[in-house]
Amino acid sequence: MPRVVSLFLPSWSTDRLRRKLGDASPPVETPLVLVSREKRRRVVLSAYAAAIAAGLRPGMAATKAQALVTDLVVMDADPAADAEALERLALWALQRYAPIVAADPPDGLVIDTSGADHLHGGEDLMLSGMVNRFFGSGIEARAAVADTWGAAHASARFVARPTLVIAPGAQQDIIRNLPISALRLDPAIVHGLRVLGFNTLGEVSGVPRAPLALRFGPELGRRLDQALGKIAEPIDPVRTPDLIEVRRSFCEPIAAAETIARYVAKLVLMLCRILEEKGLGARRLDLLFHRVDNTYQAIRAGTATPVRDAKRLTRLITDRIETIDPGFGIEIMSLTASHAEPLVASQVISSLVEEPEADVSGLIDILGNRIGASRLFRFAPVASDVPERSINRIAPMAPDEGQTWPGQWPRPVRLLVHPEPIETMALLPDHPPVSFTWRGVRRRVRRADGPERVFGEWWKRDAELVAVRDYFQVEDDAGERYWIYRAGDGEHSETGSHQWFLHGIFG
């Protein structure tokens, strides 16, 4: 079952204009509208929030808008530039989310995420991450995922706040109460339906098709069937000449998994030859299957480092062949390196006595393509004396920057996400506890070492100017070792609460 994401950018034209103008952009409180020409009329295409608050709406005549708001700033829209920017945005999404991405003019993208959502932590996390990326750039965005392009498109514009995940097979219940303008129909058809008294898609879908087809043509029924999943609506993926792509067309459609795997190996070999000529290695591969029913299936595979090993790349792709539904057959296969980086040659061992360095990148690639690369990481040291700030998550194959943790005091192998309070009996100010109670279990301290004093990072926050922690390594009767600390120096109340916490466990 395909899963389609529709990304809606409500203020795409105005947001693009604001980013283009930069410092010269009008203030947010300025009532500004972009106008475009429809036949002989000049109409409002999009508006700043201040103009919308003044009662202006897209589709309104420009002369009426100027009459309603005396200090209105009117600027001509540039639909061609907006469409070009939307194509560039589609290429950006192609590299980050899924192999099938297309622009959905004038203000959106459509993405077939079938088989790729798990790489982003599931549909909910994928949509929220997608929307948050745009919010961080100052662009309003809404997104919805459904079984069909039509249902996702309508839901993103009329239901999502700001995201919506429609369960498989549930698109009919969602769209039946939406207005007929949600169906991507010609404005003349929408106006005609409203004249006849139709307001929602449920009302239109509940009447016989023949009279409506005689009056409005086949577009209405086709859009309804596409939204409900009764007929397919193919997505033509965006491509540029810069992408390295190889393809294979078949005289007779293929469907067997063994045949598909055989041609995958051939396409990978062809792609690796081109990558070698360009001095590149693949970081992300997209394999598209063009079926005879004019729909696409896709496989995406990523690597942690640039790779040009045909055997390794073939395995990454063929591991996911079982997710492909060939339908009535596949007539075209295309393999694209949607992300490639320079591949630097490295020196192998030159002596029998040298030990080869362990290469775990192959294992990381397999795990990353099965559970999602975002879930794989390793810890790297950060220059900070505060323990919970001294580590950072980085990519598994990120280069080593040479930093390390201080070696004066050992650190526990397990650091708790949040220090947990404990009850203790201790002599102040420099003595470790005689015993402590953690999670309802009382432990008697047999040996201890410390204190190691850690000061707050006063250059970051004024509240840490006097903050102090005294850390102790303690061992109980069972031989288990813990890392505990007292908040404060044991003498002055302004340095901390003097409460005790357990922060880590030694192996």
PDB file of C-alpha atoms in Angstrom, residues 162-382:
ATOM      1  CA  PRO A 162       0.221  21.177  11.578  1.00  0.00           C
ATOM      2  CA  THR A 163       0.546  17.431  10.853  1.00  0.00           C
ATOM      3  CA  LEU A 164      -1.885  14.572  10.304  1.00  0.00           C
ATOM      4  CA  VAL A 165      -1.337  10.836   9.833  1.00  0.00           C
ATOM      5  CA  ILE A 166      -4.318   9.130   8.179  1.00  0.00           C
ATOM      6  CA  ALA A 167      -4.421   5.415   8.937  1.00  0.00           C
ATOM      7  CA  PRO A 168      -4.316   3.080   5.916  1.00  0.00           C
ATOM      8  CA  GLY A 169      -7.768   2.761   4.365  1.00  0.00           C
ATOM      9  CA  ALA A 170      -9.266   5.610   6.426  1.00  0.00           C
ATOM     10  CA  GLN A 171      -9.041   8.407   3.843  1.00  0.00           C
ATOM     11  CA  GLN A 172     -12.759   8.235   2.965  1.00  0.00           C
ATOM     12  CA  ASP A 173     -13.830   9.048   6.523  1.00  0.00           C
ATOM     13  CA  ILE A 174     -11.444  12.013   6.635  1.00  0.00           C
ATOM     14  CA  ILE A 175     -12.246  13.708   3.316  1.00  0.00           C
ATOM     15  CA  ARG A 176     -16.019  13.245   3.218  1.00  0.00           C
ATOM     16  CA  ASN A 177     -16.578  16.390   5.335  1.00  0.00           C
ATOM     17  CA  LEU A 178     -14.078  18.561   3.477  1.00  0.00           C
ATOM     18  CA  PRO A 179     -15.190  21.315   1.086  1.00  0.00           C
ATOM     19  CA  ILE A 180     -15.307  20.540  -2.618  1.00  0.00           C
ATOM     20  CA  SER A 181     -12.450  22.993  -3.217  1.00  0.00           C
ATOM     21  CA  ALA A 182     -10.141  20.437  -1.548  1.00  0.00           C
ATOM     22  CA  LEU A 183     -10.358  18.153  -4.597  1.00  0.00           C
ATOM     23  CA  ARG A 184      -7.966  20.079  -6.910  1.00  0.00           C
ATOM     24  CA  LEU A 185     -10.779  20.913  -9.342  1.00  0.00           C
ATOM     25  CA  ASP A 186     -10.991  23.758 -11.824  1.00  0.00           C
ATOM     26  CA  PRO A 187     -12.482  26.843 -10.093  1.00  0.00           C
ATOM     27  CA  ALA A 188     -15.332  26.876 -12.620  1.00  0.00           C
ATOM     28  CA  ILE A 189     -16.325  23.333 -11.573  1.00  0.00           C
ATOM     29  CA  VAL A 190     -16.190  24.276  -7.891  1.00  0.00           C
ATOM     30  CA  HIS A 191     -18.390  27.308  -8.534  1.00  0.00           C
ATOM     31  CA  GLY A 192     -20.870  25.227 -10.558  1.00  0.00           C
ATOM     32  CA  LEU A 193     -21.155  22.606  -7.818  1.00  0.00           C
ATOM     33  CA  ARG A 194     -21.815  25.269  -5.211  1.00  0.00           C
ATOM     34  CA  VAL A 195     -24.544  26.763  -7.388  1.00  0.00           C
ATOM     35  CA  LEU A 196     -26.176  23.320  -7.401  1.00  0.00           C
ATOM     36  CA  GLY A 197     -26.041  23.241  -3.583  1.00  0.00           C
ATOM     37  CA  PHE A 198     -23.037  20.933  -3.044  1.00  0.00           C
ATOM     38  CA  ASN A 199     -20.700  21.957  -0.230  1.00  0.00           C
ATOM     39  CA  THR A 200     -18.739  18.857   0.837  1.00  0.00           C
ATOM     40  CA  LEU A 201     -17.068  15.942  -0.915  1.00  0.00           C
ATOM     41  CA  GLY A 202     -19.387  13.528   0.866  1.00  0.00           C
ATOM     42  CA  GLU A 203     -22.400  15.187  -0.746  1.00  0.00           C
ATOM     43  CA  VAL A 204     -20.824  14.969  -4.210  1.00  0.00           C
ATOM     44  CA  SER A 205     -19.753  11.326  -3.827  1.00  0.00           C
ATOM     45  CA  GLY A 206     -23.256  10.313  -2.692  1.00  0.00           C
ATOM     46  CA  VAL A 207     -25.063  11.240  -5.925  1.00  0.00           C
ATOM     47  CA  PRO A 208     -25.069   9.440  -9.315  1.00  0.00           C
ATOM     48  CA  ARG A 209     -22.021  10.229 -11.433  1.00  0.00           C
ATOM     49  CA  ALA A 210     -23.675  10.389 -14.876  1.00  0.00           C
ATOM     50  CA  PRO A 211     -25.538  13.723 -14.498  1.00  0.00           C
ATOM     51  CA  LEU A 212     -22.456  15.378 -12.995  1.00  0.00           C
ATOM     52  CA  ALA A 213     -20.219  14.009 -15.752  1.00  0.00           C
ATOM     53  CA  LEU A 214     -22.581  15.371 -18.419  1.00  0.00           C
ATOM     54  CA  ARG A 215     -22.438  18.820 -16.859  1.00  0.00           C
ATOM     55  CA  PHE A 216     -18.824  19.086 -15.662  1.00  0.00           C
ATOM     56  CA  GLY A 217     -16.961  16.463 -17.669  1.00  0.00           C
ATOM     57  CA  PRO A 218     -14.879  13.493 -16.433  1.00  0.00           C
ATOM     58  CA  GLU A 219     -12.505  15.483 -14.174  1.00  0.00           C
ATOM     59  CA  LEU A 220     -14.825  15.451 -11.151  1.00  0.00           C
ATOM     60  CA  GLY A 221     -15.253  11.679 -11.080  1.00  0.00           C
ATOM     61  CA  ARG A 222     -11.566  11.089 -11.793  1.00  0.00           C
ATOM     62  CA  ARG A 223     -10.455  13.306  -8.895  1.00  0.00           C
ATOM     63  CA  LEU A 224     -12.879  11.585  -6.530  1.00  0.00           C
ATOM     64  CA  ASP A 225     -11.655   8.136  -7.523  1.00  0.00           C
ATOM     65  CA  GLN A 226      -8.023   9.222  -7.181  1.00  0.00           C
ATOM     66  CA  ALA A 227      -8.619  10.596  -3.686  1.00  0.00           C
ATOM     67  CA  LEU A 228     -10.408   7.408  -2.612  1.00  0.00           C
ATOM     68  CA  GLY A 229      -7.736   5.148  -4.124  1.00  0.00           C
ATOM     69  CA  LYS A 230      -9.982   3.571  -6.760  1.00  0.00           C
ATOM     70  CA  ILE A 231      -7.663   4.622  -9.576  1.00  0.00           C
ATOM     71  CA  ALA A 232      -3.936   5.310  -9.455  1.00  0.00           C
ATOM     72  CA  GLU A 233      -2.400   8.770  -9.642  1.00  0.00           C
ATOM     73  CA  PRO A 234       1.276   8.461 -10.551  1.00  0.00           C
ATOM     74  CA  ILE A 235       3.860  10.908  -9.210  1.00  0.00           C
ATOM     75  CA  ASP A 236       6.464  11.986 -11.738  1.00  0.00           C
ATOM     76  CA  PRO A 237       9.622  12.298  -9.618  1.00  0.00           C
ATOM     77  CA  VAL A 238      11.831  15.349  -9.980  1.00  0.00           C
ATOM     78  CA  ARG A 239      15.191  14.796 -11.625  1.00  0.00           C
ATOM     79  CA  THR A 240      18.074  17.025 -12.732  1.00  0.00           C
ATOM     80  CA  PRO A 241      20.962  16.472 -15.165  1.00  0.00           C
ATOM     81  CA  ASP A 242      23.374  16.711 -12.219  1.00  0.00           C
ATOM     82  CA  LEU A 243      22.154  13.412 -10.761  1.00  0.00           C
ATOM     83  CA  ILE A 244      24.117  10.326 -11.763  1.00  0.00           C
ATOM     84  CA  GLU A 245      21.560   7.876 -13.142  1.00  0.00           C
ATOM     85  CA  VAL A 246      21.543   4.609 -15.069  1.00  0.00           C
ATOM     86  CA  ARG A 247      18.437   2.839 -16.335  1.00  0.00           C
ATOM     87  CA  ARG A 248      17.318  -0.347 -18.016  1.00  0.00           C
ATOM     88  CA  SER A 249      14.188  -0.820 -20.147  1.00  0.00           C
ATOM     89  CA  PHE A 250      12.694  -4.245 -20.762  1.00  0.00           C
ATOM     90  CA  CYS A 251      10.991  -5.525 -23.880  1.00  0.00           C
ATOM     91  CA  GLU A 252       8.857  -7.750 -21.690  1.00  0.00           C
ATOM     92  CA  PRO A 253       7.880  -6.706 -18.136  1.00  0.00           C
ATOM     93  CA  ILE A 254       9.679  -8.529 -15.318  1.00  0.00           C
ATOM     94  CA  ALA A 255       8.247  -9.504 -11.943  1.00  0.00           C
ATOM     95  CA  ALA A 256      10.288 -12.320 -10.366  1.00  0.00           C
ATOM     96  CA  ALA A 257      12.487 -11.326  -7.417  1.00  0.00           C
ATOM     97  CA  GLU A 258      15.440 -13.279  -8.840  1.00  0.00           C
ATOM     98  CA  THR A 259      15.212 -11.415 -12.140  1.00  0.00           C
ATOM     99  CA  ILE A 260      14.980  -8.074 -10.384  1.00  0.00           C
ATOM    100  CA  ALA A 261      18.029  -8.892  -8.250  1.00  0.00           C
ATOM    101  CA  ARG A 262      20.027  -9.875 -11.337  1.00  0.00           C
ATOM    102  CA  TYR A 263      19.350  -6.565 -13.056  1.00  0.00           C
ATOM    103  CA  VAL A 264      20.017  -4.661  -9.831  1.00  0.00           C
ATOM    104  CA  ALA A 265      23.557  -6.062  -9.851  1.00  0.00           C
ATOM    105  CA  LYS A 266      24.019  -4.961 -13.468  1.00  0.00           C
ATOM    106  CA  LEU A 267      22.757  -1.450 -12.788  1.00  0.00           C
ATOM    107  CA  VAL A 268      25.023  -1.103  -9.745  1.00  0.00           C
ATOM    108  CA  LEU A 269      28.056  -2.089 -11.848  1.00  0.00           C
ATOM    109  CA  MET A 270      27.140   0.520 -14.459  1.00  0.00           C
ATOM    110  CA  LEU A 271      26.686   3.178 -11.782  1.00  0.00           C
ATOM    111  CA  CYS A 272      29.991   2.340 -10.066  1.00  0.00           C
ATOM    112  CA  ARG A 273      31.862   2.793 -13.365  1.00  0.00           C
ATOM    113  CA  ILE A 274      30.429   6.303 -13.731  1.00  0.00           C
ATOM    114  CA  LEU A 275      31.208   7.113 -10.104  1.00  0.00           C
ATOM    115  CA  GLU A 276      34.792   5.927 -10.601  1.00  0.00           C
ATOM    116  CA  GLU A 277      35.206   8.187 -13.636  1.00  0.00           C
ATOM    117  CA  LYS A 278      34.017  11.156 -11.569  1.00  0.00           C
ATOM    118  CA  GLY A 279      36.042  10.229  -8.464  1.00  0.00           C
ATOM    119  CA  LEU A 280      32.884   9.931  -6.372  1.00  0.00           C
ATOM    120  CA  GLY A 281      31.331   7.473  -3.955  1.00  0.00           C
ATOM    121  CA  ALA A 282      27.621   6.964  -3.362  1.00  0.00           C
ATOM    122  CA  ARG A 283      26.081   8.087  -0.083  1.00  0.00           C
ATOM    123  CA  ARG A 284      22.475   7.473  -1.104  1.00  0.00           C
ATOM    124  CA  LEU A 285      21.006   5.286  -3.864  1.00  0.00           C
ATOM    125  CA  ASP A 286      17.445   5.389  -5.203  1.00  0.00           C
ATOM    126  CA  LEU A 287      16.165   2.482  -7.276  1.00  0.00           C
ATOM    127  CA  LEU A 288      12.900   3.250  -9.084  1.00  0.00           C
ATOM    128  CA  PHE A 289      10.661   0.628 -10.670  1.00  0.00           C
ATOM    129  CA  HIS A 290       8.311   1.940 -13.357  1.00  0.00           C
ATOM    130  CA  ARG A 291       5.414  -0.508 -13.506  1.00  0.00           C
ATOM    131  CA  VAL A 292       3.215  -1.154 -16.543  1.00  0.00           C
ATOM    132  CA  ASP A 293       0.245   0.506 -14.782  1.00  0.00           C
ATOM    133  CA  ASN A 294       2.211   3.822 -14.872  1.00  0.00           C
ATOM    134  CA  THR A 295       2.984   3.836 -11.132  1.00  0.00           C
ATOM    135  CA  TYR A 296       6.297   3.738  -9.292  1.00  0.00           C
ATOM    136  CA  GLN A 297       7.834   1.560  -6.624  1.00  0.00           C
ATOM    137  CA  ALA A 298      11.096   2.567  -5.006  1.00  0.00           C
ATOM    138  CA  ILE A 299      13.964   1.394  -2.807  1.00  0.00           C
ATOM    139  CA  ARG A 300      16.268   3.817  -0.995  1.00  0.00           C
ATOM    140  CA  ALA A 301      19.604   2.760   0.485  1.00  0.00           C
ATOM    141  CA  GLY A 302      22.092   4.965   2.284  1.00  0.00           C
ATOM    142  CA  THR A 303      25.689   4.573   3.373  1.00  0.00           C
ATOM    143  CA  ALA A 304      27.610   6.053   6.281  1.00  0.00           C
ATOM    144  CA  THR A 305      30.622   6.878   4.089  1.00  0.00           C
ATOM    145  CA  PRO A 306      31.120   7.276   0.323  1.00  0.00           C
ATOM    146  CA  VAL A 307      31.054   3.793  -1.229  1.00  0.00           C
ATOM    147  CA  ARG A 308      31.906   2.512  -4.697  1.00  0.00           C
ATOM    148  CA  ASP A 309      31.993  -1.207  -3.909  1.00  0.00           C
ATOM    149  CA  ALA A 310      29.490  -2.815  -6.282  1.00  0.00           C
ATOM    150  CA  LYS A 311      29.044  -5.934  -4.161  1.00  0.00           C
ATOM    151  CA  ARG A 312      28.309  -3.947  -1.023  1.00  0.00           C
ATOM    152  CA  LEU A 313      25.862  -1.581  -2.739  1.00  0.00           C
ATOM    153  CA  THR A 314      24.077  -4.466  -4.430  1.00  0.00           C
ATOM    154  CA  ARG A 315      23.531  -6.177  -1.098  1.00  0.00           C
ATOM    155  CA  LEU A 316      22.076  -3.039   0.481  1.00  0.00           C
ATOM    156  CA  ILE A 317      19.507  -2.747  -2.310  1.00  0.00           C
ATOM    157  CA  THR A 318      18.626  -6.421  -2.718  1.00  0.00           C
ATOM    158  CA  ASP A 319      17.995  -6.733   1.019  1.00  0.00           C
ATOM    159  CA  ARG A 320      14.806  -4.715   0.445  1.00  0.00           C
ATOM    160  CA  ILE A 321      13.532  -6.321  -2.767  1.00  0.00           C
ATOM    161  CA  GLU A 322      10.779  -8.103  -0.813  1.00  0.00           C
ATOM    162  CA  THR A 323       9.173  -4.703  -0.157  1.00  0.00           C
ATOM    163  CA  ILE A 324       8.540  -4.201  -3.882  1.00  0.00           C
ATOM    164  CA  ASP A 325       5.177  -5.073  -5.403  1.00  0.00           C
ATOM    165  CA  PRO A 326       5.813  -5.550  -9.158  1.00  0.00           C
ATOM    166  CA  GLY A 327       2.088  -5.593  -9.921  1.00  0.00           C
ATOM    167  CA  PHE A 328       1.552  -6.651 -13.527  1.00  0.00           C
ATOM    168  CA  GLY A 329       5.228  -6.193 -14.245  1.00  0.00           C
ATOM    169  CA  ILE A 330       8.125  -3.725 -14.272  1.00  0.00           C
ATOM    170  CA  GLU A 331       9.097  -2.194 -17.601  1.00  0.00           C
ATOM    171  CA  ILE A 332      11.827   0.262 -16.532  1.00  0.00           C
ATOM    172  CA  MET A 333      14.374   0.207 -13.702  1.00  0.00           C
ATOM    173  CA  SER A 334      16.453   3.304 -12.939  1.00  0.00           C
ATOM    174  CA  LEU A 335      19.214   3.593 -10.348  1.00  0.00           C
ATOM    175  CA  THR A 336      20.222   7.080  -9.181  1.00  0.00           C
ATOM    176  CA  ALA A 337      22.992   8.276  -6.896  1.00  0.00           C
ATOM    177  CA  SER A 338      20.906  11.033  -5.333  1.00  0.00           C
ATOM    178  CA  HIS A 339      23.803  11.927  -3.013  1.00  0.00           C
ATOM    179  CA  ALA A 340      27.450  11.370  -3.913  1.00  0.00           C
ATOM    180  CA  GLU A 341      30.664  12.652  -2.336  1.00  0.00           C
ATOM    181  CA  PRO A 342      34.338  12.561  -3.315  1.00  0.00           C
ATOM    182  CA  LEU A 343      35.894   9.211  -2.514  1.00  0.00           C
ATOM    183  CA  VAL A 344      39.482   9.510  -1.312  1.00  0.00           C
ATOM    184  CA  ALA A 345      41.718   6.506  -1.839  1.00  0.00           C
ATOM    185  CA  SER A 346      43.228   5.084   1.351  1.00  0.00           C
ATOM    186  CA  GLN A 347      46.402   3.083   1.887  1.00  0.00           C
ATOM    187  CA  VAL A 348      45.926  -0.580   2.782  1.00  0.00           C
ATOM    188  CA  ILE A 349      48.341  -2.498   5.003  1.00  0.00           C
ATOM    189  CA  SER A 350      51.653  -3.130   3.318  1.00  0.00           C
ATOM    190  CA  SER A 351      53.132  -5.682   5.667  1.00  0.00           C
ATOM    191  CA  LEU A 352      52.148  -9.087   6.959  1.00  0.00           C
ATOM    192  CA  VAL A 353      52.862  -7.964  10.521  1.00  0.00           C
ATOM    193  CA  GLU A 354      50.497  -4.975  10.381  1.00  0.00           C
ATOM    194  CA  GLU A 355      47.035  -5.444  11.771  1.00  0.00           C
ATOM    195  CA  PRO A 356      44.228  -4.194   9.498  1.00  0.00           C
ATOM    196  CA  GLU A 357      41.942  -1.601  11.014  1.00  0.00           C
ATOM    197  CA  ALA A 358      38.467  -2.873  11.717  1.00  0.00           C
ATOM    198  CA  ASP A 359      35.922  -1.468   9.241  1.00  0.00           C
ATOM    199  CA  VAL A 360      32.439  -1.438  10.717  1.00  0.00           C
ATOM    200  CA  SER A 361      30.939   0.846   8.052  1.00  0.00           C
ATOM    201  CA  GLY A 362      29.366  -2.137   6.278  1.00  0.00           C
ATOM    202  CA  LEU A 363      27.551  -3.210   9.440  1.00  0.00           C
ATOM    203  CA  ILE A 364      26.443   0.373  10.081  1.00  0.00           C
ATOM    204  CA  ASP A 365      25.023   0.574   6.560  1.00  0.00           C
ATOM    205  CA  ILE A 366      22.996  -2.608   7.030  1.00  0.00           C
ATOM    206  CA  LEU A 367      21.606  -1.506  10.384  1.00  0.00           C
ATOM    207  CA  GLY A 368      20.965   2.041   9.160  1.00  0.00           C
ATOM    208  CA  ASN A 369      18.879   0.833   6.225  1.00  0.00           C
ATOM    209  CA  ARG A 370      16.872  -1.503   8.427  1.00  0.00           C
ATOM    210  CA  ILE A 371      16.097   0.674  11.440  1.00  0.00           C
ATOM    211  CA  GLY A 372      16.999   4.173  10.229  1.00  0.00           C
ATOM    212  CA  ALA A 373      20.341   5.940  10.205  1.00  0.00           C
ATOM    213  CA  SER A 374      19.048   8.566  12.640  1.00  0.00           C
ATOM    214  CA  ARG A 375      18.862   5.905  15.351  1.00  0.00           C
ATOM    215  CA  LEU A 376      22.554   5.054  15.063  1.00  0.00           C
ATOM    216  CA  PHE A 377      25.112   7.219  16.822  1.00  0.00           C
ATOM    217  CA  ARG A 378      28.200   7.178  18.963  1.00  0.00           C
ATOM    218  CA  PHE A 379      29.268   9.383  21.841  1.00  0.00           C
ATOM    219  CA  ALA A 380      31.972  11.979  21.462  1.00  0.00           C
ATOM    220  CA  PRO A 381      33.607  14.081  24.186  1.00  0.00           C
ATOM    221  CA  VAL A 382      32.724  17.725  24.642  1.00  0.00           C
TER     222      VAL A 382
END
